mmCIF file of C-alpha atoms in Angstrom:
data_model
loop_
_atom_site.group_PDB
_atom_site.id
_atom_site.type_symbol
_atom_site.label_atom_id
_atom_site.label_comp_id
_atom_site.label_asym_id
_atom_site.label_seq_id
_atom_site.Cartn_x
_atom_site.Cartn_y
_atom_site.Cartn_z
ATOM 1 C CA UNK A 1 -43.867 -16.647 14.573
ATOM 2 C CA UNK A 2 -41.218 -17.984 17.475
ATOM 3 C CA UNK A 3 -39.369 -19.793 14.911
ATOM 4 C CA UNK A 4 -39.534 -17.296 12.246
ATOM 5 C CA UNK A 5 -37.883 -14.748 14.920
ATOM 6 C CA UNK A 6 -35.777 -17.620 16.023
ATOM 7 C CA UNK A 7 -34.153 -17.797 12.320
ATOM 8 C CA UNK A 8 -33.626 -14.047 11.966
ATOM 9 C CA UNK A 9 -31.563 -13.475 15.041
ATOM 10 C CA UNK A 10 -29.973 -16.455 13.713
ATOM 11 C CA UNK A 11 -28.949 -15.325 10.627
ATOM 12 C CA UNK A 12 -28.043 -11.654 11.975
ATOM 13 C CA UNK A 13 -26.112 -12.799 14.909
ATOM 14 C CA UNK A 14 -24.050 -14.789 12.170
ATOM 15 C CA UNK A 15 -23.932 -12.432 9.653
ATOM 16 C CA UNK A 16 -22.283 -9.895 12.405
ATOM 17 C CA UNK A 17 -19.896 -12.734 13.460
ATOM 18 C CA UNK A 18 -18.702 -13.281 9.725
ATOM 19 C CA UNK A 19 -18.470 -9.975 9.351
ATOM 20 C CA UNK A 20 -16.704 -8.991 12.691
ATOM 21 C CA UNK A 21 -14.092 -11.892 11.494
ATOM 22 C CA UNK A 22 -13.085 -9.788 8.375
ATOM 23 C CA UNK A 23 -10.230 -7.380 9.997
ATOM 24 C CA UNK A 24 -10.613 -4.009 8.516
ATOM 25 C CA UNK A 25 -8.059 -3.236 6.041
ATOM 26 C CA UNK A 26 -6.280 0.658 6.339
ATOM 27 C CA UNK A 27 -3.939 2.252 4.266
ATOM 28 C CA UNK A 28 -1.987 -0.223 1.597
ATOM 29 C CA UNK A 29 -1.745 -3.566 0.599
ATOM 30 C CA UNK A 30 1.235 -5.439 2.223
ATOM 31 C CA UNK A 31 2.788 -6.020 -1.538
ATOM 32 C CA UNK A 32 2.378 -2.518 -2.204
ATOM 33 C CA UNK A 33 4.139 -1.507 1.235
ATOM 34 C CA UNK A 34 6.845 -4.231 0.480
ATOM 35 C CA UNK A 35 7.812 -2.443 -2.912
ATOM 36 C CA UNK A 36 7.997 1.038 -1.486
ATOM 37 C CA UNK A 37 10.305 0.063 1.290
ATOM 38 C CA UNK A 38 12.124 -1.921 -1.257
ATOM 39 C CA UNK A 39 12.697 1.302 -3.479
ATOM 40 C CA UNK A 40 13.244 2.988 -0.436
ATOM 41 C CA UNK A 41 15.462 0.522 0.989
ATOM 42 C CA UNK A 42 17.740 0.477 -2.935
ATOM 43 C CA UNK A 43 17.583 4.355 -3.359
ATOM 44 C CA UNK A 44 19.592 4.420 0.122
ATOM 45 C CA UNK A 45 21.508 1.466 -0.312
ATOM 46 C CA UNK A 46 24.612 3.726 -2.081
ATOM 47 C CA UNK A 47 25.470 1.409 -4.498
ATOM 48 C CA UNK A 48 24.730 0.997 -8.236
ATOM 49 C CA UNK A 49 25.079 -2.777 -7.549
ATOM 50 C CA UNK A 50 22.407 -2.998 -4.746
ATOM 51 C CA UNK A 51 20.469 -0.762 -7.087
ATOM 52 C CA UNK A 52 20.252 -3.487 -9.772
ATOM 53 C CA UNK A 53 19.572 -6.162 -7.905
ATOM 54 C CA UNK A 54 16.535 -3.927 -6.461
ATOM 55 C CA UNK A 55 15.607 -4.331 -10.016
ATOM 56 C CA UNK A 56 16.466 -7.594 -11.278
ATOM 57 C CA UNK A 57 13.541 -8.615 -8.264
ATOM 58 C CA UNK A 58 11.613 -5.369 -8.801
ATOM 59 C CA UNK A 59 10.977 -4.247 -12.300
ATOM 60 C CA UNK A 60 9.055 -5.842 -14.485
ATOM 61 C CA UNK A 61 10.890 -8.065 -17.378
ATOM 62 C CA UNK A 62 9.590 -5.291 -20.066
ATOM 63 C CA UNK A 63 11.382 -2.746 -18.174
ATOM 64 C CA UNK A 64 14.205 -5.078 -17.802
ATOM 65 C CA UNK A 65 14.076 -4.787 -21.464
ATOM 66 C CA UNK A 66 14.165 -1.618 -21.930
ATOM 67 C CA UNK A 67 17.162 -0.727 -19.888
ATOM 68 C CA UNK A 68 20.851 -1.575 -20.022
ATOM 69 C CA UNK A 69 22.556 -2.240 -16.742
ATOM 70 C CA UNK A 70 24.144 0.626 -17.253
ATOM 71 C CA UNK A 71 21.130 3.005 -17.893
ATOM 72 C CA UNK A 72 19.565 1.601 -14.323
ATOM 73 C CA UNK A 73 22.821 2.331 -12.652
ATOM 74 C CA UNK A 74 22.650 5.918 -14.329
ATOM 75 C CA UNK A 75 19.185 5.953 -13.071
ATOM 76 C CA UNK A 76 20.087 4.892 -9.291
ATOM 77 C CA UNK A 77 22.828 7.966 -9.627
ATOM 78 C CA UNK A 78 20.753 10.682 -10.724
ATOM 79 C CA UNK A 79 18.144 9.488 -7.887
ATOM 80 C CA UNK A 80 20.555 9.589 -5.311
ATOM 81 C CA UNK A 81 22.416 12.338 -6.241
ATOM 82 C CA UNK A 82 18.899 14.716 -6.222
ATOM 83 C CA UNK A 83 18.024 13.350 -2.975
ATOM 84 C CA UNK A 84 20.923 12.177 -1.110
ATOM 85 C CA UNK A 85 19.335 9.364 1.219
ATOM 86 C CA UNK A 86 15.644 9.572 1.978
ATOM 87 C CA UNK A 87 12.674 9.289 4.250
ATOM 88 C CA UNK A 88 9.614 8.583 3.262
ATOM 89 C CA UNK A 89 7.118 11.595 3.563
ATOM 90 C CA UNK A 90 3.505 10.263 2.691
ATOM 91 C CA UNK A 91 2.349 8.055 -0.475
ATOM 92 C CA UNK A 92 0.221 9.058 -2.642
ATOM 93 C CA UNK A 93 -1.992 7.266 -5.512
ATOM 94 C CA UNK A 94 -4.901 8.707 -7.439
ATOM 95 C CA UNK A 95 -6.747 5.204 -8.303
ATOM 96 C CA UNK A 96 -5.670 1.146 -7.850
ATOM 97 C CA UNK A 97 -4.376 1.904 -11.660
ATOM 98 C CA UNK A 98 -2.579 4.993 -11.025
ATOM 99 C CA UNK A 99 1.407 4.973 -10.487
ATOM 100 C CA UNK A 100 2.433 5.234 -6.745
ATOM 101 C CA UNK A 101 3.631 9.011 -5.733
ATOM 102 C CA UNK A 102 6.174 8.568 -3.261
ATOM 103 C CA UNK A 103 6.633 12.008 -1.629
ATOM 104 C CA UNK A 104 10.559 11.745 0.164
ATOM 105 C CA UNK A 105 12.325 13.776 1.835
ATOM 106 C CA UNK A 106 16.309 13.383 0.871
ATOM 107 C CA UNK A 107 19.038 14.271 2.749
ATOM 108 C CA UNK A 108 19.653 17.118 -0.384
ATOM 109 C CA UNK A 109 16.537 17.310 -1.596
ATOM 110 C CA UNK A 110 12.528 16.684 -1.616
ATOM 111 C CA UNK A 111 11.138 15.554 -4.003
ATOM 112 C CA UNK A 112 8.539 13.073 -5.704
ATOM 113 C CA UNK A 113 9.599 9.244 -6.718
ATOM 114 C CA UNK A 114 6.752 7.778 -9.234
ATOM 115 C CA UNK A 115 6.253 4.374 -9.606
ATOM 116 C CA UNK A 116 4.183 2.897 -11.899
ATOM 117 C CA UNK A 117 3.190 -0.915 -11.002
ATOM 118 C CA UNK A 118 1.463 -3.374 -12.745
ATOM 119 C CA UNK A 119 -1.563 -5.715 -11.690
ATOM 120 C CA UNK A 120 0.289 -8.938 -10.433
ATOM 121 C CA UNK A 121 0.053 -10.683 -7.073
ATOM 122 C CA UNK A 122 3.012 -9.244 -6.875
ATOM 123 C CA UNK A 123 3.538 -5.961 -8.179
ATOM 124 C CA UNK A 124 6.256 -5.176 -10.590
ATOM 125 C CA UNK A 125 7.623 -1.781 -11.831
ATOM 126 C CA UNK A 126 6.678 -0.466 -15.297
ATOM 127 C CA UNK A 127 8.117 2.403 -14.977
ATOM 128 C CA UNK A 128 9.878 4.991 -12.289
ATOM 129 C CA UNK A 129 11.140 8.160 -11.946
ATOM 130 C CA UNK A 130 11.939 11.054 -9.628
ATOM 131 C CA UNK A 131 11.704 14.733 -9.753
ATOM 132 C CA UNK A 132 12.804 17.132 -7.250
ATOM 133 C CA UNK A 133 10.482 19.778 -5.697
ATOM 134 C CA UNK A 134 6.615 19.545 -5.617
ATOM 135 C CA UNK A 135 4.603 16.523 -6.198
ATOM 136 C CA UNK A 136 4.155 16.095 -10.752
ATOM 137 C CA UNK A 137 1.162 17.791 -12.085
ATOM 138 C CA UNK A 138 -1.785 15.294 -13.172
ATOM 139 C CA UNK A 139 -3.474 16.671 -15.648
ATOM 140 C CA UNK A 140 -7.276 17.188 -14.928
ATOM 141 C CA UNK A 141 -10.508 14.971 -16.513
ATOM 142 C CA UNK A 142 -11.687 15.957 -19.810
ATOM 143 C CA UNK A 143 -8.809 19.000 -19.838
ATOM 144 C CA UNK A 144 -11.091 21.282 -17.367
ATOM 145 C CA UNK A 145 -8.609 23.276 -15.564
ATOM 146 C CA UNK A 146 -7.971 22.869 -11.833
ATOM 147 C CA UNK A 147 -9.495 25.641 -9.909
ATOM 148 C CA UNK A 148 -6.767 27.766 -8.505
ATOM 149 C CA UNK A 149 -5.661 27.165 -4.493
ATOM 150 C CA UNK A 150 -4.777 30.178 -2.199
ATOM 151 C CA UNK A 151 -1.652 29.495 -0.525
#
């Protein structure tokens, strides 16, 4: 019975040990945090040029693709000139496959910056855009409507 107590505490007392080792994780991953400062960090860099090489690190080579050097630079100007330089103002993301929701706060403007990522060590953008004003409407499960919210 002594030894069959002995054991137990054993195995609890290293069970809590392992477990008190483990360092809660809050909020998100470092590589996620390291690509929204990065798009923060390009959107108020005020140059096109900084703006591509945000991407040629960032995006991911189908978006690469996809986009002349020119279109990205058209991108980076239509960004900047709807927001003006920006803070960050809260992040938002409705499931670990759901694009990032940047909510910023611009020097002209607030407004929503979505980022799409995909599943790598280190993330890469698919896709990203911005809108000005409130946060993009997701469209609800199984097209039941949202319930409305008094304001």
């Amino acid at each position: 019975m002594t030894s069959r107590l002995t054991v137990a505490v054993l195995l609890i007392a290293t069970a809590a040990s392992l477990s008190a080792q483990q360092p809660a994780r809050t909020g998100a991953p470092p590589e996620i945090r390291a690509l929204v400062d990065s798009v923060l960090q390009a959107v108020n860099s005020g140059s096109a040029e900084a703006w591509e090489a945000f991407a040629q690190a960032r995006f991911a080579p189908s978006l690469l693709q996809k986009q002349t050097r020119e279109q990205r630079a058209e991108q980076y100007r239509q960004i900047a000139d709807l927001f003006g330089t920006v803070a960050m103002n809260g992040v938002r993301r409705e499931g670990p496959d759901a694009p990032l929701q940047l909510n910023v706060k611009g020097s002209k403007a607030s407004g929503v910056i979505v980022v799409d990522v995909d599943s790598g060590a280190t993330p890469k953008v698919i896709s990203l855009t911005a809108s000005g004003g409130a946060a993009p409407s997701v469209a609800p499960a199984g097209d039941v409507p949202l319930p409305p919210i008094d304001r």
